[in-house]
Coordinates of C-alpha atoms in Angstrom, one line a residue:
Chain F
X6 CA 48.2 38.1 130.9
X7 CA 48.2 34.6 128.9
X8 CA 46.2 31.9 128.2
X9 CA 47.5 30.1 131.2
X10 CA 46.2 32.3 133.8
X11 CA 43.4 34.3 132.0
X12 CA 39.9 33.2 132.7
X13 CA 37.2 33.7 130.5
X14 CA 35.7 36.0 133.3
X15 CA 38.6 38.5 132.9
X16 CA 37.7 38.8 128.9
X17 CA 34.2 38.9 129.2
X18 CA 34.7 41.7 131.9
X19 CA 37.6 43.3 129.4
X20 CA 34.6 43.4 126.5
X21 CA 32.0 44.3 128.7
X22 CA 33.7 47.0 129.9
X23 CA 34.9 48.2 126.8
X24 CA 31.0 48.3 125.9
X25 CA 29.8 49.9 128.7
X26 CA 32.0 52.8 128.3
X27 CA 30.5 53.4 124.9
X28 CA 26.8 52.7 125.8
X29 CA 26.6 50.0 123.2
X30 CA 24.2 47.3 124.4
X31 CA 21.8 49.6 122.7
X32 CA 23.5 47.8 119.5
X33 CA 24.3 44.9 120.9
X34 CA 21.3 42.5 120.2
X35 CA 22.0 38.6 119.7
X36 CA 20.8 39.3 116.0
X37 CA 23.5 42.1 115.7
X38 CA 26.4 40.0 117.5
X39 CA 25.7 36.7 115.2
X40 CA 26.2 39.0 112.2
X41 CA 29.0 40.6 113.6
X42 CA 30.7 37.1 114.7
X43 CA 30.2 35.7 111.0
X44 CA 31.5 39.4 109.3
X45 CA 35.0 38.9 111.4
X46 CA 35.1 35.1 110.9
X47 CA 35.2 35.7 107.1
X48 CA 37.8 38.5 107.7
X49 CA 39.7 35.8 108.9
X50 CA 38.9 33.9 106.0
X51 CA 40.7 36.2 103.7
X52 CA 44.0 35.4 104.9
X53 CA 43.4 31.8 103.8
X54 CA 41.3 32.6 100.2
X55 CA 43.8 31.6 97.6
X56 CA 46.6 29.4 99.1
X57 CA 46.4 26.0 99.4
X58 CA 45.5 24.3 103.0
X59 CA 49.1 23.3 103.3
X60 CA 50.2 26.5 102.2
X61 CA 47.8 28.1 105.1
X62 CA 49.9 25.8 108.0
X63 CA 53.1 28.1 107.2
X64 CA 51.2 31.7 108.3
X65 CA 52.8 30.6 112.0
X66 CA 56.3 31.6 110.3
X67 CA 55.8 34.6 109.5
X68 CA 55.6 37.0 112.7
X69 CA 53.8 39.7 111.3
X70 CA 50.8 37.7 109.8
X71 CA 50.6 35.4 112.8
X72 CA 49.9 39.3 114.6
X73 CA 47.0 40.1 111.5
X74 CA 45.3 36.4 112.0
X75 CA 45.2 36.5 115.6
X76 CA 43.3 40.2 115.5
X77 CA 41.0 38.8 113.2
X78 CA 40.4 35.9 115.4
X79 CA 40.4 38.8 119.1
X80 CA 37.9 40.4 116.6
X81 CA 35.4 37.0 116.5
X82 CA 36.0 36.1 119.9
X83 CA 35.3 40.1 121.3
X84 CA 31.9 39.6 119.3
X85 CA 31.4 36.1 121.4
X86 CA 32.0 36.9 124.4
X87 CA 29.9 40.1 123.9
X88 CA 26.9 37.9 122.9
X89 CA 27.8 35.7 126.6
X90 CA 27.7 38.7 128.0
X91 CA 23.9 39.8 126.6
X92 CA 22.6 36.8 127.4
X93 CA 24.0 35.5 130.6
X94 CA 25.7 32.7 129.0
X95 CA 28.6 30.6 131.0
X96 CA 30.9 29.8 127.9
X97 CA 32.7 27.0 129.9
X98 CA 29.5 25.4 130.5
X99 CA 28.7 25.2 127.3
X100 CA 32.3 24.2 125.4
X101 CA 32.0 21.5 127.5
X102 CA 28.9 20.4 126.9
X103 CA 29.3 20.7 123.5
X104 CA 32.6 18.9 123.2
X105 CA 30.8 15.9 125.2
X106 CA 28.5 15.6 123.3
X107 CA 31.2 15.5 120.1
X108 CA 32.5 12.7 122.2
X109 CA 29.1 10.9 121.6
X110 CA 29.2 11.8 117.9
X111 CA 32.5 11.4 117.1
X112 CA 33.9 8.0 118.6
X113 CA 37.4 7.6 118.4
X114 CA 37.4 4.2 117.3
X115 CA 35.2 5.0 114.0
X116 CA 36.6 8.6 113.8
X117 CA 40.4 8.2 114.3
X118 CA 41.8 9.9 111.4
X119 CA 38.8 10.2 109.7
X120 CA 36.7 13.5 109.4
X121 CA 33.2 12.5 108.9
X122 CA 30.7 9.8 107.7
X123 CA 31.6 10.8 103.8
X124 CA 35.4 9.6 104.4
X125 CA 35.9 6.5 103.3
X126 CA 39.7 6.9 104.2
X127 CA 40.9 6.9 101.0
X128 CA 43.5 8.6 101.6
X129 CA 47.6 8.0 101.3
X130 CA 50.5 9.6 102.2
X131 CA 51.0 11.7 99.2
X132 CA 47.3 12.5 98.9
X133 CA 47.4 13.3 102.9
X134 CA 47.3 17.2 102.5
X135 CA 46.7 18.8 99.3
Chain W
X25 CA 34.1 24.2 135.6
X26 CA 32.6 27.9 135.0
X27 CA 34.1 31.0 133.4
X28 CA 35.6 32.2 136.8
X29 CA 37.1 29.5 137.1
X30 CA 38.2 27.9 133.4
X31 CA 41.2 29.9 132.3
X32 CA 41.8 29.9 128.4
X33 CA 44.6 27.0 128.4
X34 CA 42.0 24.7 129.9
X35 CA 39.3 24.8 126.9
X36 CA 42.9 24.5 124.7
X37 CA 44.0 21.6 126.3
X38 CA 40.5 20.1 126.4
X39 CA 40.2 21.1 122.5
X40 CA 43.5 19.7 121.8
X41 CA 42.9 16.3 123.5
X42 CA 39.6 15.7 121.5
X43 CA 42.0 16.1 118.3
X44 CA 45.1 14.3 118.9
X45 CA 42.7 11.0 120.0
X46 CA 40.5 11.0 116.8
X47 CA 44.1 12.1 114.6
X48 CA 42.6 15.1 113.5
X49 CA 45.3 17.7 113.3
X50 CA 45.9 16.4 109.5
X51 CA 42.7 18.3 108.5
X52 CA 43.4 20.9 110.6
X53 CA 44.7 23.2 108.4
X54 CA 44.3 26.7 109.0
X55 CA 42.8 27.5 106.3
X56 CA 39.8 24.7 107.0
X57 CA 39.8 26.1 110.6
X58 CA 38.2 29.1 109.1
X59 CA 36.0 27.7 107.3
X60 CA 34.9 25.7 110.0
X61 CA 34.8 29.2 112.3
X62 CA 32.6 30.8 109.6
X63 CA 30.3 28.0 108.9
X64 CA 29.4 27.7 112.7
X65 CA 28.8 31.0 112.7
X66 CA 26.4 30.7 110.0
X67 CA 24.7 28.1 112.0
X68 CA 24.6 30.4 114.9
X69 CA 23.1 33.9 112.5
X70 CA 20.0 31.4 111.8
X71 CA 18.6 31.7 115.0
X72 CA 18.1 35.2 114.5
X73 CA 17.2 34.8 110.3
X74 CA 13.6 36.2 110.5
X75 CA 13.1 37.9 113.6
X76 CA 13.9 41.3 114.4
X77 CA 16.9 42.6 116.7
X78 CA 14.7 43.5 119.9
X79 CA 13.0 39.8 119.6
X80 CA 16.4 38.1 119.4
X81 CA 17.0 40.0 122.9
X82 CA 14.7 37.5 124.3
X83 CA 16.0 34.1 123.4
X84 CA 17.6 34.3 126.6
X85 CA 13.9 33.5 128.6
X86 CA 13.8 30.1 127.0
X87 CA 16.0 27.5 128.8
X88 CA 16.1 25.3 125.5
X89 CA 16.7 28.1 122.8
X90 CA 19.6 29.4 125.0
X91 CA 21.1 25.7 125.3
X92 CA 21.0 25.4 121.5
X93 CA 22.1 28.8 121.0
X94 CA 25.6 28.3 123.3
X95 CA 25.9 24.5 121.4
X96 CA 26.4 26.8 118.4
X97 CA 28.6 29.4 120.6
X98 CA 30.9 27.1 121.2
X99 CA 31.0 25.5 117.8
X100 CA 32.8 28.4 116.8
X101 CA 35.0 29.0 120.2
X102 CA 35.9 25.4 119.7
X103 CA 37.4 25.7 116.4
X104 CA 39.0 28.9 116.8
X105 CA 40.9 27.2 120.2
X106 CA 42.0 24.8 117.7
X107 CA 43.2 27.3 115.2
X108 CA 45.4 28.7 118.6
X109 CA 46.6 25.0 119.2
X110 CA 47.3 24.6 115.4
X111 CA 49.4 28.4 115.4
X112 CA 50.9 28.3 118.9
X113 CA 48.5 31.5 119.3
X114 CA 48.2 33.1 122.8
X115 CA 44.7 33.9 122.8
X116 CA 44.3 36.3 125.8
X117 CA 47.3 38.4 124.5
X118 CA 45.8 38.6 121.1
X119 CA 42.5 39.9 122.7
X120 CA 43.9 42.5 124.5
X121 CA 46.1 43.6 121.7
X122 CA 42.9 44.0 119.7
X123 CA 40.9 45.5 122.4
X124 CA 44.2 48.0 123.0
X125 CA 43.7 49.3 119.3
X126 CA 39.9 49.1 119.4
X127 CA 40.4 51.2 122.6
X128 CA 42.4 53.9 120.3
X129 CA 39.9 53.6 116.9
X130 CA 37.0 54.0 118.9
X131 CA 37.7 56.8 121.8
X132 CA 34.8 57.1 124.6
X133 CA 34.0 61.0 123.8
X134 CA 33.2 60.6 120.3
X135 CA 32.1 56.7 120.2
X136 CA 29.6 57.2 123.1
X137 CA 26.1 56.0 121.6
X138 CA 27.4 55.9 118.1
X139 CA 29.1 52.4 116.7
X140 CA 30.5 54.3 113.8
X141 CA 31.2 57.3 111.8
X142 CA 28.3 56.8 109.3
X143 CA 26.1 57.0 112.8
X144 CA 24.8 61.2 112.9
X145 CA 23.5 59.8 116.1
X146 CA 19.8 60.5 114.7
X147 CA 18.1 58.5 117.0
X148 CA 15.2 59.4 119.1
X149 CA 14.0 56.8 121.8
X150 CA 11.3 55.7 119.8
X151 CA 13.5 54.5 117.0
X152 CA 16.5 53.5 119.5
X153 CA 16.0 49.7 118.6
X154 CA 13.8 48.0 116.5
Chain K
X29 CA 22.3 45.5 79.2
X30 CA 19.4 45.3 82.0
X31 CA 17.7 42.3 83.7
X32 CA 14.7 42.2 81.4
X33 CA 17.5 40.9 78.4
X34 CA 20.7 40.0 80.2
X35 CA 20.8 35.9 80.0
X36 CA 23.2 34.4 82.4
X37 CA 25.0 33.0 79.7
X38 CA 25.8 36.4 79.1
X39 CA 26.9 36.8 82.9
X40 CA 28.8 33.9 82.8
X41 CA 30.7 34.5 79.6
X42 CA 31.9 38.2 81.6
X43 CA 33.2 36.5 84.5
X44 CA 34.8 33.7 82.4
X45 CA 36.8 36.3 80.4
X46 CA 37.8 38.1 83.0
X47 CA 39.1 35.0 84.8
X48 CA 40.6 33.4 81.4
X49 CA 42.5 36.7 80.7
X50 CA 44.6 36.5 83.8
X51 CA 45.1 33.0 83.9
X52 CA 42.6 33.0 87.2
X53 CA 41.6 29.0 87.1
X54 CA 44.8 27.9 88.5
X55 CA 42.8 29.7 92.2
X56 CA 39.2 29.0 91.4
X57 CA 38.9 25.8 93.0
X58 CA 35.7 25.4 93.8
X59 CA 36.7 25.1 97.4
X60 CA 38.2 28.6 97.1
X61 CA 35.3 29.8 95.3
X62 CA 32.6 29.2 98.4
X63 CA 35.4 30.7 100.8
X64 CA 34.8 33.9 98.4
X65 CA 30.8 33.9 98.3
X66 CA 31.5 33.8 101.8
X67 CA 33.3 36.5 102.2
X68 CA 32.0 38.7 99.7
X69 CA 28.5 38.1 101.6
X70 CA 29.8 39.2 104.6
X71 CA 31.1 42.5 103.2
X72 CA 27.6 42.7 102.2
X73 CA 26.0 41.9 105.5
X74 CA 28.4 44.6 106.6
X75 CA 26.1 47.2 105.1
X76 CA 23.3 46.2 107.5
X77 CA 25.3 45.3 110.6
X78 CA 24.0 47.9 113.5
X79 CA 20.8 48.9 112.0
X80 CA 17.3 47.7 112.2
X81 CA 15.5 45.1 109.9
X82 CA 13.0 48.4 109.1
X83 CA 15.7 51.0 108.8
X84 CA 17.7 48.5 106.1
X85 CA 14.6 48.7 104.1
X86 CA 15.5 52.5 103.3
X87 CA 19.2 51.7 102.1
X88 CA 17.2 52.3 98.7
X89 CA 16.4 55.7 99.1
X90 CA 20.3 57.0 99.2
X91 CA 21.6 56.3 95.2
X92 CA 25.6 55.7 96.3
X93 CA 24.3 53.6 99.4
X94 CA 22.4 51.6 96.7
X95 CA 25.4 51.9 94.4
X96 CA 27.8 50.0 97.3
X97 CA 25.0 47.8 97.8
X98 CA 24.6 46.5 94.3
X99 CA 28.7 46.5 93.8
X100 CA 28.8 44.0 96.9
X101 CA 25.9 41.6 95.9
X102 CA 27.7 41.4 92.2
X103 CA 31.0 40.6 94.0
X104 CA 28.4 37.6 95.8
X105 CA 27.2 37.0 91.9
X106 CA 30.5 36.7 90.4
X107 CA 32.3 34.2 92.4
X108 CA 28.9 32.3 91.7
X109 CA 28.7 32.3 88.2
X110 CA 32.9 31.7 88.2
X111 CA 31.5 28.4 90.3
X112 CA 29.4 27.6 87.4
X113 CA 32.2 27.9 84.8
X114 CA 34.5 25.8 86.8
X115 CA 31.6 23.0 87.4
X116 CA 30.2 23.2 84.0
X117 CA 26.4 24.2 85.9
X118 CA 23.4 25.4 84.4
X119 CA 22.3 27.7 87.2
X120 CA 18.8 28.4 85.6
X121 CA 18.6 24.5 86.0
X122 CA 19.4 24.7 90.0
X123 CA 17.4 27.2 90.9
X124 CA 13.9 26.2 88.9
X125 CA 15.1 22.8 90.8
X126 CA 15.4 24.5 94.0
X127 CA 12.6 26.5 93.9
X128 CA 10.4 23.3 93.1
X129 CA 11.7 21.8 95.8
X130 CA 10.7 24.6 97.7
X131 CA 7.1 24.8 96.3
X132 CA 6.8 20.9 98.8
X133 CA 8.8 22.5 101.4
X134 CA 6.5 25.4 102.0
X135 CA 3.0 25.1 100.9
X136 CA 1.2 27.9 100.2
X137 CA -1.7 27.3 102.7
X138 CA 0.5 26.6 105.7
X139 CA 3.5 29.3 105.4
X140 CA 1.6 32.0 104.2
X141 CA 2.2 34.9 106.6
X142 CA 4.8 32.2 108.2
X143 CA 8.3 32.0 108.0
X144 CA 8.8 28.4 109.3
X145 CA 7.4 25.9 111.4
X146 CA 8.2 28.0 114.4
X147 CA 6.6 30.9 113.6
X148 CA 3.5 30.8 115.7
X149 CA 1.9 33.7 113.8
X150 CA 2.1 35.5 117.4
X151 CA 2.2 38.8 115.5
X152 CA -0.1 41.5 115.6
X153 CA 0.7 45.1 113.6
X154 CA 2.7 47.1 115.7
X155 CA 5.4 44.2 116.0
X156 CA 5.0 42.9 112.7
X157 CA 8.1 44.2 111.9
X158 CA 11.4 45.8 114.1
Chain Z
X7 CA 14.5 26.5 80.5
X8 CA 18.5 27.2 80.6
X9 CA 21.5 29.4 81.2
X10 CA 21.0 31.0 77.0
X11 CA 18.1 31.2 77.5
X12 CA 16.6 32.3 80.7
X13 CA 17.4 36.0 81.6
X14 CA 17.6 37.1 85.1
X15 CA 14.3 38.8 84.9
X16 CA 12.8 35.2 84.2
X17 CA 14.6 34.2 87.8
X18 CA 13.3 37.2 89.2
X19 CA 9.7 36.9 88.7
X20 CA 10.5 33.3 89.8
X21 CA 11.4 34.2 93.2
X22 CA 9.1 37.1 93.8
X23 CA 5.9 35.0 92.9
X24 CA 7.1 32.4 95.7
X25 CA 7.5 35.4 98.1
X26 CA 4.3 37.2 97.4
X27 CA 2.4 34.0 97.3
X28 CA 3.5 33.1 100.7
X29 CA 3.1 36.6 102.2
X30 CA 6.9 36.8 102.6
X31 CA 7.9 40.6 101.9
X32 CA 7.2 41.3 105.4
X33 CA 10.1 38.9 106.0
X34 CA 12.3 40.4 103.7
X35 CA 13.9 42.8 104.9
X36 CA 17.6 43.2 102.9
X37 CA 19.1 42.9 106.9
X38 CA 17.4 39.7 106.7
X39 CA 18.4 38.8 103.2
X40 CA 21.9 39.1 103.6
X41 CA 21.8 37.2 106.9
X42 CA 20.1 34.2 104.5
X43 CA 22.9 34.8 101.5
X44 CA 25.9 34.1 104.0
X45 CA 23.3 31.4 105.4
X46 CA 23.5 29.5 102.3
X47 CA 26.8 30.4 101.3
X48 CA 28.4 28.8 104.6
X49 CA 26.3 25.6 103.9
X50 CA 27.8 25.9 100.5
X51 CA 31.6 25.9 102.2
X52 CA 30.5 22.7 104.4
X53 CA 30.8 20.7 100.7
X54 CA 34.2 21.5 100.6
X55 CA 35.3 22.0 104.4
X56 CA 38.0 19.3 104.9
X57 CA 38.7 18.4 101.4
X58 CA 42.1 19.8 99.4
X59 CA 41.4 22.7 96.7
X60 CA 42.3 19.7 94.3
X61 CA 39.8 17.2 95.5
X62 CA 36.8 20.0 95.0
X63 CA 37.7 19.9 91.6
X64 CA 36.5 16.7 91.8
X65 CA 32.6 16.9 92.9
X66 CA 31.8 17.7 89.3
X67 CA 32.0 13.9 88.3
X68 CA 29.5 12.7 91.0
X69 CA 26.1 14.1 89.9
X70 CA 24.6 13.7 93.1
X71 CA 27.1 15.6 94.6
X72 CA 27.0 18.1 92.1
X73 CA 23.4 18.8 92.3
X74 CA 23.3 18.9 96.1
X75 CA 26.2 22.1 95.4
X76 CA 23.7 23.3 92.2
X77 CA 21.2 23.3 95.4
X78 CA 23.1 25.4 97.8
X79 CA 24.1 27.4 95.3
X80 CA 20.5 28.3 93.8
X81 CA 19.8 29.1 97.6
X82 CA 22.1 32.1 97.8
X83 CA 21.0 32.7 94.1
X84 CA 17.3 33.0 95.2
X85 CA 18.1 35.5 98.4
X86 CA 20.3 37.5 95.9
X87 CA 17.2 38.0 93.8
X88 CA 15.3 38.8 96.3
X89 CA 17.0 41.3 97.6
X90 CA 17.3 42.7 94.1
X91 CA 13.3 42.5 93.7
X92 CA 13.1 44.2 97.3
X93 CA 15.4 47.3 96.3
X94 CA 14.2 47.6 92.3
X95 CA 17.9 47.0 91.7
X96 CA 18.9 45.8 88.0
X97 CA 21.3 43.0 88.9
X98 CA 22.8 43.0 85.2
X99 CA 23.9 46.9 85.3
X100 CA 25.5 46.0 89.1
X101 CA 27.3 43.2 87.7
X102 CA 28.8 44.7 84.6
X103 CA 30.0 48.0 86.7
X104 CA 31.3 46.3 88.9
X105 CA 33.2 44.0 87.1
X106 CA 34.1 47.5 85.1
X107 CA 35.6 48.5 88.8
X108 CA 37.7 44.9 88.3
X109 CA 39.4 45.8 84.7
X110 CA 40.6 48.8 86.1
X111 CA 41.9 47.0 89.6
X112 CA 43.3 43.8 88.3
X113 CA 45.3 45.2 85.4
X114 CA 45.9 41.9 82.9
X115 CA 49.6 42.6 82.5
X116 CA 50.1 43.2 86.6
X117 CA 47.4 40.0 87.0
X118 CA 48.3 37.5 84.8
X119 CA 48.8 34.3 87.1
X120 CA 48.8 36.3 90.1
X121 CA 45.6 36.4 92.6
X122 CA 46.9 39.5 94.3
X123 CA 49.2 42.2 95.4
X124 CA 51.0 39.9 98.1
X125 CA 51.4 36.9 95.6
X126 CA 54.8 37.4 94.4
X127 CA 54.3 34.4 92.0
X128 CA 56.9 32.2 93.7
X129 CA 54.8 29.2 92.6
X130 CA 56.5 26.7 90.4
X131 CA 54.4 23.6 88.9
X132 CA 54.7 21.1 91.6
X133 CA 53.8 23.4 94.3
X134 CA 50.6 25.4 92.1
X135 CA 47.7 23.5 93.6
X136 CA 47.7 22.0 96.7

């Protein structure tokens, strides 16, 4: 059981399961999911609400924390693949579809180590991460 | 390339690739990570803004909708596999620690038809969804 | 103290006291602000996650469900009005702004009984609303 | 037509003859509402999404930038009010209970520079906002 050699099959069969048992499809309209997916996301957002950015890069250090974020982030992910499973969705299918078509948006030679139209790039190594 | 197939390394690798060639771990804080998560979300919730739960069942019969509505699926998936690259998160182990404890929270026998203990279960088929 | 004589200068003063007290501008970035609308609007969404558009319409009727209601939209309110302390905004200003801008968005003649251009108005009594 | 002036009745009558002009009420169901508030809050974020907490500090001196954020922020305003006109709640009296509630939680002496029970203040003046 790790990344390596779990498919997204096995978690969307883990959820599903987990759902059937309970008879909750009956709750488990798109509408309901896509609320639930944005209440865990800012769950995970609390971890992060009053450090810095650069303070937010250190949660990795601290084993216990690292456990807390990565349930909040199970907790978005369980909502996802719930939703992929209500709607016959192939995630794979779509992340990579999406992420070509970032490739069209974003080219590397105008993007590279800036984030978006608005960054001029004015930006210097002591102003790098704030 | 399907979700048999992809196993949860792949969409990191292919995730991770996209952001070392455009220099992008420098804003990849986690703290912006969630943001990002939750403002994809967000994006993903306004497909369903107006209409009611048992409409939002049906997004699925429209080719186009559901394209749009797994662009916006993996929006979110995609920055929560970089949040993983960023933490050295193992996803799948962090999902099944979650479901593990969801497993114990929410036990078959009284959970069955209810999705929590404010739920008296006062539902008639008529009401079931709407 | 009530709506009909409450100004938001009023509001805002509350919230600015509160925050000048215990030395709270040091965190309200405006950046760490939003995060907190966020949040704090999730909490609220929380409130409403598993039941129906038409059953969240009764969340009135029950005076502590009202009372939880009303404490989560203030906790929405208050980061808000802190945003307008730290940004020196007259929110009255925004929003009579805003809802100009609206007034050209949406005209009266063409969204009435509509939500937005792709509401077709395919809705007859019994699914007007679930 | 500002914030010593205009009392949140004024806003509220505002909002509620755009939504009964256009027919909306049906639409407004507080499920719904909330759904829009974390709508608009999440476009809110997007302003501040790679940027430091120090840098949004700084999107007060551009005006345009500053009313786009008065913008998004009248947006979540507006559903607020909304929801208040849709459950006859008096948004002043939620406000001042609830930052009551706050007093009593975030004691000034216990407080004073500290954001919360897990910030042990180790924060010196180089390190206070990154």
């Amino acid at each position: 059981m790790s990344d390596s050699t779990t498919t997204i099959d096995d978690l969307k069969r883990l959820v599903g399961n987990f759902v059937d048992r309970r008879d909750w499809h009956q709750f488990h309209a798109p509408k309901n999911l896509a609320m639930s997916m944005s209440i865990e996301a800012a769950e995970l957002m609390e971890h992060f609400q009053w450090i810095s950015a650069r303070q937010s890069r250190q949660v990795g250090d601290d084993p216990r924390r690292l456990e807390t974020i990565g349930d909040e982030l199970a907790d978005v992910l369980c909502y996802a693949l719930a939703m992929t499973n209500e709607l016959g969705l192939d995630l794979s299918t779509a992340i990579h579809r999406k992420m070509a078509k970032n490739e069209q948006k974003y080219p590397v030679e105008e993007y590279r180590g800036r984030y978006g139209p608005q960054d001029k790039g004015e930006r210097g190594p002591r102003n790098r991460e704030k």
